[in-house]
Amino acid sequence: MSWQSYVDDHLMCEIDGNHLTSAAIIGHDGVVWAQSANFPRKACSHGLTSGWHKVYGNPGEPGAVIRGKKGAGGITVKKTNLALLIGIYDEPMTPGQCNMVVERIGDYLIEQGL
């Protein structure tokens, strides 16, 4: 399975009629492995910027999760052994739905050693 398939088929999947707004898988070195067509990403020297979201530094050990919320939307970032999985959502998707999608795929990749 390609990395793009993980984004298109798994991170952008439907859950209770809702979808993430955008998603990406980015290597620890900042290289984009795959992203949704509308992922608002740009790299900067101080961290990862995703629209109005900012994630600074390293989120810790594999399995670590960072969550953010602003208004009706938010972000979930899950660290695996080799990459960061990023999911961005807006209402009507809930924070819990976004967390479930991103963390489930992240846990699977960690189990696979990725």
PDB file of C-alpha atoms in Angstrom:
ATOM      1  CA  MET A   1       0.000   0.000   0.000  1.00  0.00           C
ATOM      2  CA  SER A   2       1.304   3.468  -0.862  1.00  0.00           C
ATOM      3  CA  TRP A   3       1.567   6.282   1.672  1.00  0.00           C
ATOM      4  CA  GLN A   4      -0.959   8.224  -0.386  1.00  0.00           C
ATOM      5  CA  SER A   5      -3.428   5.362   0.137  1.00  0.00           C
ATOM      6  CA  TYR A   6      -3.006   5.708   3.903  1.00  0.00           C
ATOM      7  CA  VAL A   7      -4.029   9.358   3.588  1.00  0.00           C
ATOM      8  CA  ASP A   8      -6.799   8.930   0.995  1.00  0.00           C
ATOM      9  CA  ASP A   9      -8.324   5.669   2.209  1.00  0.00           C
ATOM     10  CA  HIS A  10      -7.671   5.719   5.943  1.00  0.00           C
ATOM     11  CA  LEU A  11      -7.044   9.219   7.305  1.00  0.00           C
ATOM     12  CA  MET A  12      -9.646  10.823   5.019  1.00  0.00           C
ATOM     13  CA  CYS A  13     -12.157   8.012   5.644  1.00  0.00           C
ATOM     14  CA  GLU A  14     -15.772   8.632   6.619  1.00  0.00           C
ATOM     15  CA  ILE A  15     -16.675   8.297  10.284  1.00  0.00           C
ATOM     16  CA  ASP A  16     -20.307   8.790  11.264  1.00  0.00           C
ATOM     17  CA  GLY A  17     -20.826  10.765   8.048  1.00  0.00           C
ATOM     18  CA  ASN A  18     -17.880  13.100   8.706  1.00  0.00           C
ATOM     19  CA  HIS A  19     -14.393  13.425   7.216  1.00  0.00           C
ATOM     20  CA  LEU A  20     -11.203  15.199   8.194  1.00  0.00           C
ATOM     21  CA  THR A  21     -10.748  18.522   6.420  1.00  0.00           C
ATOM     22  CA  SER A  22      -7.192  17.539   5.473  1.00  0.00           C
ATOM     23  CA  ALA A  23      -4.449  15.101   6.465  1.00  0.00           C
ATOM     24  CA  ALA A  24      -0.783  14.327   5.878  1.00  0.00           C
ATOM     25  CA  ILE A  25       2.010  11.936   6.752  1.00  0.00           C
ATOM     26  CA  ILE A  26       5.331  13.727   7.179  1.00  0.00           C
ATOM     27  CA  GLY A  27       8.671  12.093   7.956  1.00  0.00           C
ATOM     28  CA  HIS A  28      10.617  13.222  11.005  1.00  0.00           C
ATOM     29  CA  ASP A  29      12.997  14.932   8.563  1.00  0.00           C
ATOM     30  CA  GLY A  30      10.159  17.148   7.258  1.00  0.00           C
ATOM     31  CA  VAL A  31       9.717  15.316   3.947  1.00  0.00           C
ATOM     32  CA  VAL A  32       6.055  14.917   2.972  1.00  0.00           C
ATOM     33  CA  TRP A  33       5.278  11.241   2.372  1.00  0.00           C
ATOM     34  CA  ALA A  34       1.653  11.909   1.395  1.00  0.00           C
ATOM     35  CA  GLN A  35      -0.991  14.567   1.901  1.00  0.00           C
ATOM     36  CA  SER A  36      -4.561  15.363   0.996  1.00  0.00           C
ATOM     37  CA  ALA A  37      -4.978  17.760  -1.905  1.00  0.00           C
ATOM     38  CA  ASN A  38      -5.998  20.644   0.358  1.00  0.00           C
ATOM     39  CA  PHE A  39      -3.470  20.161   3.176  1.00  0.00           C
ATOM     40  CA  PRO A  40      -2.341  23.681   4.229  1.00  0.00           C
ATOM     41  CA  ARG A  41       1.288  22.845   4.951  1.00  0.00           C
ATOM     42  CA  LYS A  42       4.473  24.818   4.796  1.00  0.00           C
ATOM     43  CA  ALA A  43       7.733  24.043   6.535  1.00  0.00           C
ATOM     44  CA  CYS A  44       9.539  26.626   8.600  1.00  0.00           C
ATOM     45  CA  SER A  45      12.723  26.553  10.616  1.00  0.00           C
ATOM     46  CA  HIS A  46      10.874  26.708  13.944  1.00  0.00           C
ATOM     47  CA  GLY A  47       8.404  23.865  13.508  1.00  0.00           C
ATOM     48  CA  LEU A  48       5.503  22.760  11.379  1.00  0.00           C
ATOM     49  CA  THR A  49       2.878  25.280  10.368  1.00  0.00           C
ATOM     50  CA  SER A  50      -0.485  24.035   9.244  1.00  0.00           C
ATOM     51  CA  GLY A  51      -2.789  26.991   8.587  1.00  0.00           C
ATOM     52  CA  TRP A  52      -3.344  28.594  11.983  1.00  0.00           C
ATOM     53  CA  HIS A  53      -1.996  25.530  13.812  1.00  0.00           C
ATOM     54  CA  LYS A  54       1.599  25.437  15.024  1.00  0.00           C
ATOM     55  CA  VAL A  55       3.365  22.403  16.373  1.00  0.00           C
ATOM     56  CA  TYR A  56       6.816  23.136  17.760  1.00  0.00           C
ATOM     57  CA  GLY A  57       9.660  20.723  18.238  1.00  0.00           C
ATOM     58  CA  ASN A  58       9.491  17.002  18.669  1.00  0.00           C
ATOM     59  CA  PRO A  59       6.299  15.610  20.239  1.00  0.00           C
ATOM     60  CA  GLY A  60       8.261  13.052  22.242  1.00  0.00           C
ATOM     61  CA  GLU A  61       8.454   9.301  21.910  1.00  0.00           C
ATOM     62  CA  PRO A  62       6.618   7.263  19.269  1.00  0.00           C
ATOM     63  CA  GLY A  63       2.979   7.105  20.286  1.00  0.00           C
ATOM     64  CA  ALA A  64       2.914  10.682  21.584  1.00  0.00           C
ATOM     65  CA  VAL A  65      -0.099  12.767  20.578  1.00  0.00           C
ATOM     66  CA  ILE A  66      -0.494  16.532  20.312  1.00  0.00           C
ATOM     67  CA  ARG A  67      -3.945  18.039  19.988  1.00  0.00           C
ATOM     68  CA  GLY A  68      -5.054  21.581  19.293  1.00  0.00           C
ATOM     69  CA  LYS A  69      -8.378  23.343  18.928  1.00  0.00           C
ATOM     70  CA  LYS A  70      -9.436  26.686  17.568  1.00  0.00           C
ATOM     71  CA  GLY A  71     -13.042  27.666  17.145  1.00  0.00           C
ATOM     72  CA  ALA A  72     -15.013  24.947  15.370  1.00  0.00           C
ATOM     73  CA  GLY A  73     -11.928  23.006  14.295  1.00  0.00           C
ATOM     74  CA  GLY A  74      -8.732  21.479  15.477  1.00  0.00           C
ATOM     75  CA  ILE A  75      -5.752  19.257  14.824  1.00  0.00           C
ATOM     76  CA  THR A  76      -4.418  15.897  16.016  1.00  0.00           C
ATOM     77  CA  VAL A  77      -0.774  14.899  15.487  1.00  0.00           C
ATOM     78  CA  LYS A  78       0.421  11.352  16.251  1.00  0.00           C
ATOM     79  CA  LYS A  79       4.104  10.455  16.242  1.00  0.00           C
ATOM     80  CA  THR A  80       5.191   7.059  14.930  1.00  0.00           C
ATOM     81  CA  ASN A  81       8.732   5.666  14.755  1.00  0.00           C
ATOM     82  CA  LEU A  82       9.385   7.410  11.417  1.00  0.00           C
ATOM     83  CA  ALA A  83       6.688  10.013  10.802  1.00  0.00           C
ATOM     84  CA  LEU A  84       4.031  12.391  12.071  1.00  0.00           C
ATOM     85  CA  LEU A  85       0.405  11.734  11.123  1.00  0.00           C
ATOM     86  CA  ILE A  86      -1.591  14.951  11.001  1.00  0.00           C
ATOM     87  CA  GLY A  87      -5.365  15.294  10.853  1.00  0.00           C
ATOM     88  CA  ILE A  88      -7.178  18.626  10.661  1.00  0.00           C
ATOM     89  CA  TYR A  89     -10.942  18.869  11.175  1.00  0.00           C
ATOM     90  CA  ASP A  90     -13.827  21.306  11.275  1.00  0.00           C
ATOM     91  CA  GLU A  91     -17.345  20.827  12.615  1.00  0.00           C
ATOM     92  CA  PRO A  92     -19.417  18.751  12.333  1.00  0.00           C
ATOM     93  CA  MET A  93     -16.503  16.333  12.946  1.00  0.00           C
ATOM     94  CA  THR A  94     -15.736  16.191  16.658  1.00  0.00           C
ATOM     95  CA  PRO A  95     -12.316  16.225  18.333  1.00  0.00           C
ATOM     96  CA  GLY A  96     -12.893  12.634  19.459  1.00  0.00           C
ATOM     97  CA  GLN A  97     -13.605  11.469  15.899  1.00  0.00           C
ATOM     98  CA  CYS A  98     -10.437  13.135  14.612  1.00  0.00           C
ATOM     99  CA  ASN A  99      -8.406  11.631  17.463  1.00  0.00           C
ATOM    100  CA  MET A 100      -9.785   8.171  16.753  1.00  0.00           C
ATOM    101  CA  VAL A 101      -8.943   8.282  13.034  1.00  0.00           C
ATOM    102  CA  VAL A 102      -5.403   9.646  13.430  1.00  0.00           C
ATOM    103  CA  GLU A 103      -4.459   7.598  16.493  1.00  0.00           C
ATOM    104  CA  ARG A 104      -5.807   4.331  15.068  1.00  0.00           C
ATOM    105  CA  ILE A 105      -3.634   4.616  11.940  1.00  0.00           C
ATOM    106  CA  GLY A 106      -0.669   5.811  14.014  1.00  0.00           C
ATOM    107  CA  ASP A 107      -0.955   2.849  16.370  1.00  0.00           C
ATOM    108  CA  TYR A 108      -1.074   0.458  13.418  1.00  0.00           C
ATOM    109  CA  LEU A 109       2.059   2.001  11.869  1.00  0.00           C
ATOM    110  CA  ILE A 110       3.897   1.806  15.203  1.00  0.00           C
ATOM    111  CA  GLU A 111       2.979  -1.888  15.484  1.00  0.00           C
ATOM    112  CA  GLN A 112       4.476  -2.361  11.998  1.00  0.00           C
ATOM    113  CA  GLY A 113       7.711  -0.673  13.069  1.00  0.00           C
ATOM    114  CA  LEU A 114       7.050   2.403  10.972  1.00  0.00           C
TER     115      LEU A 114
END
